[in-house]
CSV table of C-alpha atoms in Angstrom, one decimal:
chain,number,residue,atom,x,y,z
A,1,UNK,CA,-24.1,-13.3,87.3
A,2,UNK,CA,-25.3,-17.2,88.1
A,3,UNK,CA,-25.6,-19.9,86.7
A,4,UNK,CA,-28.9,-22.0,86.7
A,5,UNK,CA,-29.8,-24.9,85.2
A,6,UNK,CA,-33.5,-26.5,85.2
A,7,UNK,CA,-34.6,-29.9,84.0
A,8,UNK,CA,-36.6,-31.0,81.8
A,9,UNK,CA,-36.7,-28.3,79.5
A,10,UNK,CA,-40.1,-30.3,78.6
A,11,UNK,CA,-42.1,-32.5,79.9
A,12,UNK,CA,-45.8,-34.2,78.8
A,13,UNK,CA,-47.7,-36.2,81.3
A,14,UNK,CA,-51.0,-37.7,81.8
A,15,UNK,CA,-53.3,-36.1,84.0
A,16,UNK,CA,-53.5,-37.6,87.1
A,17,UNK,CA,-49.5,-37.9,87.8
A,18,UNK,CA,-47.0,-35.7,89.5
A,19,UNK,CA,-44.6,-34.4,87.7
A,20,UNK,CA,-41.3,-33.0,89.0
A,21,UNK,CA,-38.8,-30.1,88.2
A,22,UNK,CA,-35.3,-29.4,89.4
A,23,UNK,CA,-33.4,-26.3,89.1
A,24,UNK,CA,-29.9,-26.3,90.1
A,25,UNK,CA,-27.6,-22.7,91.2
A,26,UNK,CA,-24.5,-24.3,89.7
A,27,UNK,CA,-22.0,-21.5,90.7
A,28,UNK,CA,-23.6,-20.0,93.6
A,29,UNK,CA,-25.3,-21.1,97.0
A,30,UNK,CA,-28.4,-19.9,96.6
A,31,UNK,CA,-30.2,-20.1,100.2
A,32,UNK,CA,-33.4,-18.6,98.5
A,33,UNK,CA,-34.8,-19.7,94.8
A,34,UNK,CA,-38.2,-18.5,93.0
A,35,UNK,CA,-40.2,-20.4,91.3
A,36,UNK,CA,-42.6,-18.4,88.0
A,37,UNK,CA,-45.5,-20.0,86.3
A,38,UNK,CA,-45.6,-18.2,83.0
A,39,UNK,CA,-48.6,-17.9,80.3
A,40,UNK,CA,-48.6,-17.9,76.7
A,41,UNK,CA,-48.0,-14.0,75.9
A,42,UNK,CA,-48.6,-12.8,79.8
A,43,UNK,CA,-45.5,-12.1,81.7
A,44,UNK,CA,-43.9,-13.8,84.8
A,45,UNK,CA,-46.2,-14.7,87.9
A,46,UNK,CA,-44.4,-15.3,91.3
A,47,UNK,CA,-45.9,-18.9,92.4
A,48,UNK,CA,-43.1,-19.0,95.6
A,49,UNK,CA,-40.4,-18.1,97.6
A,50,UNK,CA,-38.3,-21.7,98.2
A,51,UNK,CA,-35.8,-21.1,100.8
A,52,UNK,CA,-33.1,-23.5,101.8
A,53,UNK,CA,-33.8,-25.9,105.1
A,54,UNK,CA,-37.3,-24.3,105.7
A,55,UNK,CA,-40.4,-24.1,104.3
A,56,UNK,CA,-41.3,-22.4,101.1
A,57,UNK,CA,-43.7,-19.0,101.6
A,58,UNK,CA,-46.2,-19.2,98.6
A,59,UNK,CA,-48.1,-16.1,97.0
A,60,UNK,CA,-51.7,-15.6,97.3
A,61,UNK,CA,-54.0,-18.0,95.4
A,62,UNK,CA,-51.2,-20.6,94.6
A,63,UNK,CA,-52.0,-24.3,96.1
A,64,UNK,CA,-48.9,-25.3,98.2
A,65,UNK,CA,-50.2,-28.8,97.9
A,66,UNK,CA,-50.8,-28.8,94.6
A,67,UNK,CA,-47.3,-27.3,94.0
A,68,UNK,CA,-45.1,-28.9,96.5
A,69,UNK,CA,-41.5,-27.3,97.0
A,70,UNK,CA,-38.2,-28.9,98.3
A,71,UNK,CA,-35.4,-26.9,98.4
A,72,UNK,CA,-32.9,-29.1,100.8
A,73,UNK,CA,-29.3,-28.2,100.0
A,74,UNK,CA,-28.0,-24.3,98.9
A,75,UNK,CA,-27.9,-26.0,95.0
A,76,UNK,CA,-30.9,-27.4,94.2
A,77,UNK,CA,-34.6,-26.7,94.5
A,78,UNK,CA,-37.4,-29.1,93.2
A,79,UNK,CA,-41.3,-28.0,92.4
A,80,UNK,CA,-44.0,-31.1,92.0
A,81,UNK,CA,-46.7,-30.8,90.4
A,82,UNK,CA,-49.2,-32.7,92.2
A,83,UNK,CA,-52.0,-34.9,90.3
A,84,UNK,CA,-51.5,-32.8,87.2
A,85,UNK,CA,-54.4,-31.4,85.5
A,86,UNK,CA,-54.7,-29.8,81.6
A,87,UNK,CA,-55.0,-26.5,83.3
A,88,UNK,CA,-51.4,-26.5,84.9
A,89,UNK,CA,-50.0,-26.9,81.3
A,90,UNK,CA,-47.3,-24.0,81.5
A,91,UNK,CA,-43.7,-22.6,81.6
A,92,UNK,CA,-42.6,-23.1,84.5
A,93,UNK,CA,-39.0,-21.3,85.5
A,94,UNK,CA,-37.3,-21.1,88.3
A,95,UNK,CA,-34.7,-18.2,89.5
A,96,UNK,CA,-31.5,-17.0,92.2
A,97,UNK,CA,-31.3,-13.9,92.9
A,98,UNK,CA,-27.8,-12.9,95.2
A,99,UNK,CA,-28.5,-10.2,98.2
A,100,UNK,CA,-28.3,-6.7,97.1
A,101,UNK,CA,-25.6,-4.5,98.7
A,102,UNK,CA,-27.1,-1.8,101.5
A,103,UNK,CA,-30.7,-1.2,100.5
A,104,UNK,CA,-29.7,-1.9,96.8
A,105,UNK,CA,-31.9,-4.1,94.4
A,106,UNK,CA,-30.5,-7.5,93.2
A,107,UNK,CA,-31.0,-9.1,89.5
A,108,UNK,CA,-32.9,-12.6,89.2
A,109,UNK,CA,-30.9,-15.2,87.0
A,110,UNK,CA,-33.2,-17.5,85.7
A,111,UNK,CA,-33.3,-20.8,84.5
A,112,UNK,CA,-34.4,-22.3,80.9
A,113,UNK,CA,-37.8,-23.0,82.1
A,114,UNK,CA,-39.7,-26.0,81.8
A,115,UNK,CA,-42.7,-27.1,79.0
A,116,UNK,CA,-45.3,-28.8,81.3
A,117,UNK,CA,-48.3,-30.1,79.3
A,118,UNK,CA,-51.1,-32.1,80.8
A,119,UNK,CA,-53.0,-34.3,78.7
B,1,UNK,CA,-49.4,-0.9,95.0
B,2,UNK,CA,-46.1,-1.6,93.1
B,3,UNK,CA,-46.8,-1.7,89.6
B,4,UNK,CA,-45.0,-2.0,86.1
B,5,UNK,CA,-46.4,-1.0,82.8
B,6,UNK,CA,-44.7,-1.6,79.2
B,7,UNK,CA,-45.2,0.1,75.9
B,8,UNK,CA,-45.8,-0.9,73.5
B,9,UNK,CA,-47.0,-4.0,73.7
B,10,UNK,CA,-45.3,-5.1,70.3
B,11,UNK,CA,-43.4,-3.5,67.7
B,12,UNK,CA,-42.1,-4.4,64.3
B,13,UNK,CA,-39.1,-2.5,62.9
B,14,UNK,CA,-36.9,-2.8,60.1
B,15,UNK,CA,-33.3,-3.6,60.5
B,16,UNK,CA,-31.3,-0.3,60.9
B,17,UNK,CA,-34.7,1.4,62.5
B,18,UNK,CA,-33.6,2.8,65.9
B,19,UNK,CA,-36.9,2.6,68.7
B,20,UNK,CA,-37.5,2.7,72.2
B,21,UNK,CA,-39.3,0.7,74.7
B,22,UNK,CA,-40.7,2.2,77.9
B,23,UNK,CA,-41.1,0.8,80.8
B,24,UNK,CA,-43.2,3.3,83.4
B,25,UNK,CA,-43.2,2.3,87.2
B,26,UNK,CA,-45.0,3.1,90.5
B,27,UNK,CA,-42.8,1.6,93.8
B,28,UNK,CA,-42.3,2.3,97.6
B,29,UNK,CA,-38.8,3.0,97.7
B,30,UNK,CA,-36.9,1.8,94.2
B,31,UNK,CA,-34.2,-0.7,95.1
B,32,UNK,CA,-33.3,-1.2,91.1
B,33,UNK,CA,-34.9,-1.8,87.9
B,34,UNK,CA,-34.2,-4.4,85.6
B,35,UNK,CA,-34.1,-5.2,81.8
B,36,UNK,CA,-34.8,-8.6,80.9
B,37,UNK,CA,-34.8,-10.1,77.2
B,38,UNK,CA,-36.6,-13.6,76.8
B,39,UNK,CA,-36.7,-15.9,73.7
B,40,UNK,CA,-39.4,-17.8,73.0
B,41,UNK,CA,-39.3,-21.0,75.0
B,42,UNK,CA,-36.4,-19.7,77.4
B,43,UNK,CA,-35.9,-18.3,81.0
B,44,UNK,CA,-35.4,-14.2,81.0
B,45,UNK,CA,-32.2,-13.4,80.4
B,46,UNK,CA,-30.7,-10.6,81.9
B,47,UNK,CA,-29.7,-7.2,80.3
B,48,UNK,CA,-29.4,-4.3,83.0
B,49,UNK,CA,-29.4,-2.9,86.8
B,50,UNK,CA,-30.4,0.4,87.2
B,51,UNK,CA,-30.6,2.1,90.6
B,52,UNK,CA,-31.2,5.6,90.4
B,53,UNK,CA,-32.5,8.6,87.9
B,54,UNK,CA,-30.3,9.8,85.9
B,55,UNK,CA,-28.7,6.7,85.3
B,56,UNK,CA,-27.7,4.7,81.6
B,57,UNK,CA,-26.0,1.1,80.7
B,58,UNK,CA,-25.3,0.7,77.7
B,59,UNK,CA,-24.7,-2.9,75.9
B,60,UNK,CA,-23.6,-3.3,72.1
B,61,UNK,CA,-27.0,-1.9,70.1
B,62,UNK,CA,-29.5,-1.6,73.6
B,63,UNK,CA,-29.2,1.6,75.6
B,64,UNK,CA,-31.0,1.6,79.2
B,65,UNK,CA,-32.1,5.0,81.2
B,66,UNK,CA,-33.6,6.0,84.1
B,67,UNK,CA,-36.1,8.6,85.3
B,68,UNK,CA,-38.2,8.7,89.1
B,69,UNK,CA,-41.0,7.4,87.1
B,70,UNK,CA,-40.0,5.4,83.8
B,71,UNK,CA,-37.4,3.5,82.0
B,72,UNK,CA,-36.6,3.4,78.5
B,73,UNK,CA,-34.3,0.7,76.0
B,74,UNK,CA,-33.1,2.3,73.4
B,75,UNK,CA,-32.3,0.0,70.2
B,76,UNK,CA,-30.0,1.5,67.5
B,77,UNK,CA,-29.8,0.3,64.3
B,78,UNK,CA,-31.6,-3.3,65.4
B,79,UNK,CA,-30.8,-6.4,63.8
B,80,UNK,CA,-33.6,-9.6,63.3
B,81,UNK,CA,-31.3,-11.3,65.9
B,82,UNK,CA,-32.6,-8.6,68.7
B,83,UNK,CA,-36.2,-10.1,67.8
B,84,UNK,CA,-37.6,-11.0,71.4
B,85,UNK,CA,-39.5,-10.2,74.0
B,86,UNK,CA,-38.3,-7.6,76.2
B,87,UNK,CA,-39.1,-7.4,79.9
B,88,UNK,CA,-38.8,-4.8,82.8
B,89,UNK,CA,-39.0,-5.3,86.5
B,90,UNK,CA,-38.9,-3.3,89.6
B,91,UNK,CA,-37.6,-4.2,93.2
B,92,UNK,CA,-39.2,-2.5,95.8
B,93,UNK,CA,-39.3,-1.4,99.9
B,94,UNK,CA,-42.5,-2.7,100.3
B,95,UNK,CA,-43.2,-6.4,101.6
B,96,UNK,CA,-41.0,-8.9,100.6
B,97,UNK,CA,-38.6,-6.6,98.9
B,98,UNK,CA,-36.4,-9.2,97.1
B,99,UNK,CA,-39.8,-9.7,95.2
B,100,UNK,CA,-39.9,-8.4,91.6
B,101,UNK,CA,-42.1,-6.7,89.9
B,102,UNK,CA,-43.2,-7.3,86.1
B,103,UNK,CA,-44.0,-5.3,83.3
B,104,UNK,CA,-46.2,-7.5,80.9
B,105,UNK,CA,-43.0,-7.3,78.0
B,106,UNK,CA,-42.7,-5.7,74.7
B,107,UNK,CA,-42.6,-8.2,71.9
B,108,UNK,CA,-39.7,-6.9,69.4
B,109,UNK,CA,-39.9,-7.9,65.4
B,110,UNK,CA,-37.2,-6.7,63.3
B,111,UNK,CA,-37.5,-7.5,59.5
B,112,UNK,CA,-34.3,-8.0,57.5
């Protein structure tokens, strides 16, 4: 498996402010990490693809300038939130996922998530 | 278009009640399916890899298989402990193909 490790676990901030979440491989060099948004009772949503010494390739309908991704070493991977609102209050969670052998599939490890709440 | 569907979408079972979950997938070329459990307020954590029909894992009470078109999770004889949410995933040819897929989870209750 991996090992990931995401910080805060929770985090309240006024609207207005940036807020800023790390998420750390700590026993593997991840060159690509995902970043999830995550609603109350809905399942994972893929916000973007952060990969290591480039930029990040966001999915349709997410605001790469509202969600701005850094992911400068093959350990760590940071997502800001940019002027938060009320409506970003989420889970956010970030995970590695190691390259599949041949055309095989390869697991996500994830990390604890983070509580954003906007007030 | 890829797509993951879960049933049910919750189920409450007594300790000792054996039940499965189902997991049914459409996908351009399946590269693995995978069994996630998450706790409220935590990251997915992972449970199973499977890669082709026919296939089973098997870990302490949870039991995964695999057809061409669905997954199931067997629990025997569940304890409250396996109360969670339970998630599936696919990993496709299509697109970005380290992309997965997500079922919308089964939310597990089991009484004492």
């Amino acid at each position: 498996g991996a090992v990931v490790s995401q910080h805060p676990s929770w985090v309240i901030c006024k609207s207005g402010t940036s807020v800023k979440i790390e998420c750390r491989s700590l026993d593997f060099q991840a060159t690509t990490m995902f970043w999830y948004r995550q609603f109350p009772k809905q399942s994972l949503m893929l916000m973007a693809t952060s990969n290591e010494g480039s930029k990040a390739t966001y999915e349709q309908g997410v605001e790469k300038d509202k969600f701005l991704i850094n992911h400068a070493s093959l350990t760590l991977s940071t997502l800001t939130v940019t002027s938060a609102h009320p409506e970003d209050s989420s889970f956010y969670i970030c995970s590695v996922q190691k390259t599949g052998t041949g055309n095989l599939g390869s697991e996500a490890f994830f990390g604890q998530g983070t509580r954003l709440t906007v007030v | 278009e890829d797509q993951v569907t879960q049933s049910p979408e919750a189920l409450r079972l007594q300790e000792g009640e054996s039940s499965s979950l189902n997991c049914s997938y459409t996908v351009s070329g399946l590269r693995g399916l995978f069994w996630y459990r998450q706790d409220p307020g935590k990251g997915p954590e992972f449970l199973f890899t499977l890669y082709s029909a026919g296939e089973e894992k098997e870990k302490e009470r949870l039991k995964a298989t695999l057809t061409k078109k669905e997954s199931f999770l067997h629990i025997t004889a569940p304890k409250p402990e396996d109360s969670a949410t339970y998630l599936c995933a696919v990993q496709g040819n299509a697109g970005n193909n380290r992309k997965l897929i997500w079922g919308l989870g089964t939310s597990l209750a089991v009484n004492p």
